Coordinates of C-alpha atoms and ligand atoms in Angstrom, one line a residue:
M1 CA 51.4 -103.4 49.5
S2 CA 55.5 -102.0 49.1
L3 CA 55.3 -98.9 49.7
H4 CA 58.2 -97.0 48.8
T5 CA 57.9 -93.1 51.4
L6 CA 60.8 -90.9 49.6
N7 CA 61.7 -87.4 50.8
I8 CA 61.4 -84.3 49.1
R9 CA 63.2 -81.2 50.6
L10 CA 62.8 -78.1 48.5
D11 CA 64.1 -74.0 50.0
F12 CA 62.2 -71.2 49.7
P13 CA 64.7 -68.4 49.4
Y14 CA 61.6 -65.8 50.9
R15 CA 63.8 -61.5 50.5
T16 CA 62.0 -59.0 51.6
G17 CA 63.1 -55.4 51.1
F18 CA 62.2 -52.2 51.8
T19 CA 63.0 -48.6 49.7
H20 CA 61.4 -45.1 49.0
G21 CA 60.7 -44.8 45.3
A22 CA 61.3 -48.0 43.6
F23 CA 60.6 -47.3 40.2
R24 CA 62.9 -44.0 40.1
P25 CA 65.2 -44.6 37.6
E26 CA 68.3 -44.4 39.9
N27 CA 67.2 -47.4 42.3
D28 CA 68.6 -50.1 41.5
A29 CA 66.9 -52.7 44.0
L30 CA 64.5 -53.8 42.3
V31 CA 66.1 -55.3 39.6
S32 CA 69.2 -56.5 41.6
L33 CA 65.9 -59.1 42.9
M34 CA 66.1 -60.8 39.7
E35 CA 67.6 -63.2 37.8
Q36 CA 69.2 -62.1 34.5
R37 CA 68.8 -64.9 32.4
P38 CA 68.2 -65.6 28.7
G39 CA 64.7 -65.5 27.9
S40 CA 63.8 -63.7 31.4
R41 CA 60.5 -60.9 30.9
V42 CA 58.7 -59.3 33.7
L43 CA 55.5 -58.1 32.8
V44 CA 53.6 -55.9 35.4
L45 CA 50.6 -56.6 37.0
L46 CA 49.2 -53.0 38.1
E47 CA 46.1 -52.3 40.2
K48 CA 44.1 -50.2 38.2
G49 CA 42.5 -48.1 41.1
L50 CA 46.0 -46.9 41.5
E51 CA 45.8 -45.2 38.1
Q52 CA 44.3 -41.8 40.2
F53 CA 46.5 -41.7 43.1
Y54 CA 50.0 -42.1 41.0
P55 CA 48.7 -41.3 36.7
Q56 CA 52.2 -41.2 36.4
L57 CA 52.8 -45.0 37.4
S58 CA 52.8 -47.1 34.6
A59 CA 54.5 -44.6 32.3
D60 CA 57.3 -43.7 35.2
I61 CA 56.8 -48.7 35.9
D62 CA 58.4 -48.3 31.4
R63 CA 61.0 -45.8 32.0
Y64 CA 62.4 -48.3 34.5
F65 CA 62.1 -51.3 32.4
E66 CA 63.2 -49.3 29.0
K67 CA 66.4 -48.1 31.1
N68 CA 66.8 -51.8 32.3
A69 CA 66.1 -53.0 28.9
G70 CA 70.2 -54.3 28.3
V71 CA 69.3 -56.5 31.7
L72 CA 65.4 -58.0 31.9
A73 CA 62.8 -58.4 28.9
Y74 CA 59.8 -56.3 29.9
A75 CA 57.3 -57.1 28.4
G76 CA 55.1 -53.8 29.8
C77 CA 52.7 -52.9 32.5
R78 CA 48.8 -54.4 32.5
S79 CA 46.2 -53.0 35.3
V80 CA 43.8 -55.6 36.5
P81 CA 41.0 -54.0 38.8
G82 CA 41.9 -54.5 43.0
G83 CA 40.1 -54.4 46.4
E84 CA 37.9 -57.1 47.4
E85 CA 34.9 -56.7 45.3
A86 CA 37.7 -57.8 42.6
K87 CA 39.4 -60.7 44.8
T88 CA 34.7 -61.9 45.5
G89 CA 34.5 -63.9 41.6
F90 CA 36.9 -65.2 38.8
S91 CA 36.6 -62.1 37.0
A92 CA 39.7 -60.3 37.9
W93 CA 42.0 -63.3 38.1
E94 CA 40.3 -63.9 34.9
T95 CA 41.8 -60.1 33.7
A96 CA 45.0 -61.3 35.4
L97 CA 45.4 -64.7 33.4
R98 CA 44.7 -62.8 30.4
H99 CA 47.6 -60.6 30.5
I100 CA 50.2 -63.2 32.0
V101 CA 49.4 -65.1 27.9
E102 CA 49.5 -62.4 25.7
A103 CA 52.3 -61.2 27.2
G104 CA 54.0 -64.4 27.2
I105 CA 55.3 -65.1 30.2
D106 CA 57.0 -68.5 30.9
R107 CA 58.1 -69.9 34.4
H108 CA 61.6 -68.4 33.4
S109 CA 60.2 -65.1 33.5
Y110 CA 58.9 -62.7 36.7
I111 CA 54.9 -61.0 37.8
I112 CA 55.7 -58.3 38.8
A113 CA 52.5 -57.1 41.5
V114 CA 51.7 -53.6 42.6
G115 CA 48.8 -53.1 44.8
G116 CA 46.9 -53.0 47.9
G117 CA 46.0 -57.3 49.4
A118 CA 42.8 -58.0 47.8
F119 CA 44.7 -56.9 44.3
L120 CA 47.9 -59.0 45.6
D121 CA 45.9 -61.9 46.7
V122 CA 44.1 -61.5 43.1
A123 CA 47.3 -61.6 40.8
G124 CA 49.5 -63.8 43.1
F125 CA 46.5 -66.7 43.0
A126 CA 47.1 -66.3 39.0
A127 CA 50.7 -65.6 39.0
A128 CA 50.7 -68.8 41.5
T129 CA 47.8 -71.0 38.9
A130 CA 49.5 -69.8 34.9
H131 CA 51.8 -72.5 34.1
R132 CA 51.3 -73.6 37.4
G133 CA 53.7 -71.4 39.1
I134 CA 55.5 -68.3 37.6
R135 CA 58.3 -66.6 39.6
L136 CA 56.4 -63.4 41.6
L137 CA 57.8 -60.3 43.4
R138 CA 55.3 -58.0 45.1
I139 CA 55.2 -54.3 45.6
P140 CA 52.8 -53.9 48.2
T141 CA 50.9 -50.3 48.4
T142 CA 48.7 -50.5 51.7
T143 CA 49.4 -50.3 55.0
L144 CA 47.8 -53.3 55.2
S145 CA 49.6 -55.2 53.3
Q146 CA 52.9 -54.0 53.2
A147 CA 53.3 -55.1 57.0
D148 CA 51.2 -58.0 56.6
S149 CA 49.7 -59.8 53.8
G150 CA 52.7 -59.1 51.2
V151 CA 54.8 -61.5 53.1
G152 CA 52.6 -63.5 53.4
V153 CA 53.2 -67.5 51.9
K154 CA 49.0 -67.5 50.9
N155 CA 46.7 -65.9 48.1
G156 CA 43.2 -66.6 47.3
I157 CA 39.6 -65.3 46.2
N158 CA 36.7 -65.5 48.0
F159 CA 34.3 -68.3 46.4
M160 CA 31.0 -69.6 46.7
G161 CA 30.3 -67.3 50.5
R162 CA 33.5 -68.3 52.0
K163 CA 36.2 -66.1 52.0
N164 CA 39.7 -67.0 50.8
Y165 CA 38.6 -70.2 50.3
L166 CA 40.4 -70.8 47.2
G167 CA 43.5 -70.1 46.4
T168 CA 47.2 -71.6 47.2
F169 CA 50.3 -71.3 49.4
A170 CA 53.2 -70.0 47.7
V171 CA 56.8 -68.4 48.8
A172 CA 57.0 -65.2 46.4
W173 CA 60.4 -64.8 44.6
A174 CA 60.4 -61.6 46.9
T175 CA 59.0 -58.3 48.7
L176 CA 59.6 -55.5 48.1
D177 CA 57.7 -52.5 50.2
D178 CA 57.9 -49.8 48.7
F179 CA 56.8 -46.5 51.8
L180 CA 56.2 -44.1 49.1
F181 CA 53.2 -45.5 48.2
L182 CA 52.2 -45.3 51.6
H183 CA 51.5 -41.9 52.0
S184 CA 48.5 -41.8 49.7
Q185 CA 46.4 -43.5 51.0
P186 CA 44.0 -41.8 52.9
L187 CA 43.7 -41.5 56.5
P188 CA 41.1 -44.5 57.5
L189 CA 42.9 -47.0 55.3
K190 CA 46.6 -45.8 56.4
K191 CA 45.1 -46.4 60.2
A192 CA 43.1 -49.4 59.6
G193 CA 46.0 -51.3 58.3
L194 CA 47.9 -51.4 62.0
A195 CA 45.3 -53.6 62.8
E196 CA 47.7 -56.2 62.2
V197 CA 50.5 -54.4 63.2
V198 CA 48.5 -54.9 67.0
K199 CA 48.1 -58.3 66.3
V200 CA 51.7 -59.7 65.4
A201 CA 52.8 -57.5 68.2
V202 CA 50.7 -58.8 70.8
V203 CA 51.5 -62.1 69.8
K204 CA 55.0 -62.0 68.7
D205 CA 56.5 -59.0 70.6
A206 CA 56.0 -57.5 74.1
S207 CA 59.0 -54.6 74.0
F208 CA 57.4 -54.1 69.9
F209 CA 53.3 -53.5 71.5
N210 CA 55.2 -51.3 74.0
W211 CA 57.2 -49.4 71.3
L212 CA 53.4 -49.0 70.1
E213 CA 51.5 -48.0 73.0
T214 CA 54.2 -45.2 74.0
N215 CA 53.8 -43.8 70.3
A216 CA 50.2 -44.2 69.7
S217 CA 49.1 -40.4 69.3
A218 CA 52.2 -40.6 66.5
L219 CA 50.6 -43.5 64.7
A220 CA 47.1 -42.2 65.0
V221 CA 47.8 -39.1 62.5
C222 CA 50.7 -42.4 60.6
E223 CA 53.2 -39.4 61.3
R224 CA 55.7 -40.3 58.3
D225 CA 58.6 -42.7 60.3
A226 CA 56.5 -43.9 62.3
L227 CA 54.4 -45.4 60.4
E228 CA 57.5 -46.5 58.3
Y229 CA 59.3 -47.9 61.0
A230 CA 56.0 -50.2 62.4
V231 CA 55.3 -50.9 58.8
E232 CA 58.5 -52.4 58.8
H233 CA 59.0 -54.2 62.6
S234 CA 55.5 -55.7 61.7
A235 CA 56.3 -57.3 58.3
L236 CA 59.7 -58.1 59.6
L237 CA 58.0 -60.5 62.4
H238 CA 55.6 -61.5 60.2
A239 CA 58.6 -62.6 57.6
S240 CA 60.1 -64.4 60.5
H241 CA 57.1 -66.5 62.6
I242 CA 56.6 -68.0 58.9
A243 CA 60.1 -69.1 57.8
C244 CA 61.4 -70.4 61.3
G245 CA 58.1 -70.5 63.6
G246 CA 57.9 -74.4 62.1
D247 CA 54.8 -74.5 59.7
A248 CA 54.9 -71.6 57.0
F249 CA 52.2 -73.7 55.0
E250 CA 49.4 -73.7 57.9
L251 CA 49.6 -77.2 58.7
G252 CA 49.6 -77.8 62.0
S253 CA 46.5 -76.6 64.4
S254 CA 48.8 -73.4 66.3
R255 CA 48.0 -70.2 64.0
P256 CA 49.4 -67.5 65.9
L257 CA 48.8 -65.0 63.4
D258 CA 45.6 -65.2 62.6
F259 CA 45.2 -64.2 65.9
G260 CA 41.6 -62.0 66.1
H261 CA 41.0 -63.7 62.2
W262 CA 38.1 -66.3 62.8
A263 CA 35.4 -64.0 63.8
A264 CA 36.7 -61.2 61.3
H265 CA 36.5 -63.7 57.5
Y266 CA 32.7 -64.1 58.8
M267 CA 31.8 -60.5 59.4
E268 CA 33.3 -60.0 56.6
T269 CA 31.5 -62.5 54.6
M270 CA 27.8 -61.7 56.9
S271 CA 28.7 -58.0 55.9
G272 CA 29.2 -58.3 52.0
Y273 CA 32.7 -57.9 52.1
T274 CA 31.7 -53.7 52.5
L275 CA 33.6 -54.2 56.3
G276 CA 36.9 -53.9 56.2
H277 CA 39.1 -56.9 56.3
A278 CA 42.0 -54.5 59.0
E279 CA 38.4 -53.2 60.7
A280 CA 37.9 -56.8 60.9
V281 CA 40.7 -57.7 62.5
S282 CA 39.9 -55.1 64.9
V283 CA 36.7 -56.2 66.4
G284 CA 38.2 -60.1 66.0
M285 CA 41.0 -59.5 68.4
C286 CA 38.9 -57.5 71.0
L287 CA 36.4 -60.9 70.5
D288 CA 39.5 -63.1 71.3
I289 CA 40.7 -61.1 74.0
L290 CA 37.3 -61.1 75.7
Y291 CA 36.3 -65.1 75.4
S292 CA 40.1 -65.4 76.0
Ligands
NAD1 N1 47.2 -63.3 51.5 C1 47.3 -63.2 52.6 O1 48.4 -63.7 54.0 C2 46.7 -61.7 53.4 C3 46.9 -61.6 55.0 C4 45.9 -60.5 54.9 C5 44.7 -59.8 54.2 N2 45.0 -59.9 53.1 C6 44.0 -59.7 52.3 O2 44.5 -58.0 51.9 C7 43.0 -57.1 52.3 C8 43.0 -56.3 52.4 O3 43.9 -55.7 52.2 P1 44.4 -54.1 52.1 O4 43.4 -53.4 53.5 O5 45.5 -53.8 50.8 O6 42.8 -53.8 51.2 P2 42.8 -53.7 50.0 O7 43.7 -54.2 48.8 O8 40.9 -54.1 50.0 O9 42.7 -51.9 49.2 C9 41.5 -51.1 49.9 C10 42.1 -49.6 49.0 O10 42.8 -48.8 48.7 C11 43.6 -49.4 47.5 N3 44.5 -48.0 47.7 C12 45.7 -49.3 46.9 N4 47.3 -48.5 47.7 C13 46.3 -47.9 47.8 C14 47.7 -46.2 47.6 N5 48.8 -46.0 47.6 N6 46.9 -44.9 47.8 C15 46.0 -45.1 47.9 N7 44.7 -46.1 47.4 C16 45.0 -47.6 47.3 C17 42.9 -49.8 46.4 O11 42.6 -49.1 45.4 C18 41.6 -50.3 47.6 O12 40.1 -49.3 46.5 C19 41.7 -58.5 51.9 O13 41.5 -59.4 51.0 C20 43.1 -59.8 53.2 O14 41.8 -61.2 53.1 C21 45.6 -61.4 52.6
ZN2 ZN1 44.7 -60.6 58.3

């Protein structure tokens, strides 16, 4: 045998930003994250369920990109179903892909995905598979997705009764947490996402865990400043573990960010996805602690 082993070295800039009101006309955080190249188009995929909380959002997005028309070519804003149901099967993924094809999105373009964790997994899978990978900007809208999944490097859908079975590792171009979205969530959803905040504090940052305990009553009612601080700190802990932990694509056996997740994924599947991910992770962490 003649064997030649070469190394392909790749750097992935990994951008995480925080703002209030990403689509306000005066806010240039979002456009400043994109390179302005001739021919670059921008397609926004918006989680359909957000329409009931933000009836003006798609018009605001249109206005935002009309204002920035000299900088980026806007290909429109299209809605795609979200939630765990959309992540279980191919239909929402196909809808997202159809929008991508119809908008003429190519590998010089950007897809901006705005929605919760399940929607971002579907939209991210579509962005990663169309043309074998298009630049993706995530704007997560739930506590869980801002604190954890939005800054992650994975996407996927549930398949053949298995949680997250189909998907890819794909580093997003950028993630922009817009804290304004947090406050329209119903309290149970807003609070449930803090499970991933507790998770990352337990495995990565004892002083943050102490801060969570000290501020538990403010967090229990999702007081604005406490919630935003907890979400931002959690997102940065997740991001720094992924970027600096030595195993961004999870090839090794130590996956600290998966604390509580083994049982959680089984419980979600066994419940037919009626048990939410955050709630399942809370129970999963208790089980892991009990058995450790
Ligand atoms: N890819 C990863 O690394 C990763 C990591 C952790 C979790 N996840 C996945 O994330 C999913 C859970 O995400 P989630 O907790 O965001 O739930 P979700 O995406 O299922 O959203 C729950 C509900 O909240 C609604 N919603 C979204 N934003 C809202 C807002 N601002 N105001 C009001 N309602 C809003 C949605 O329409 C949906 O009905 C699971 O599928 C889980 O597997 C992925
Ligand atoms: Zn999780």
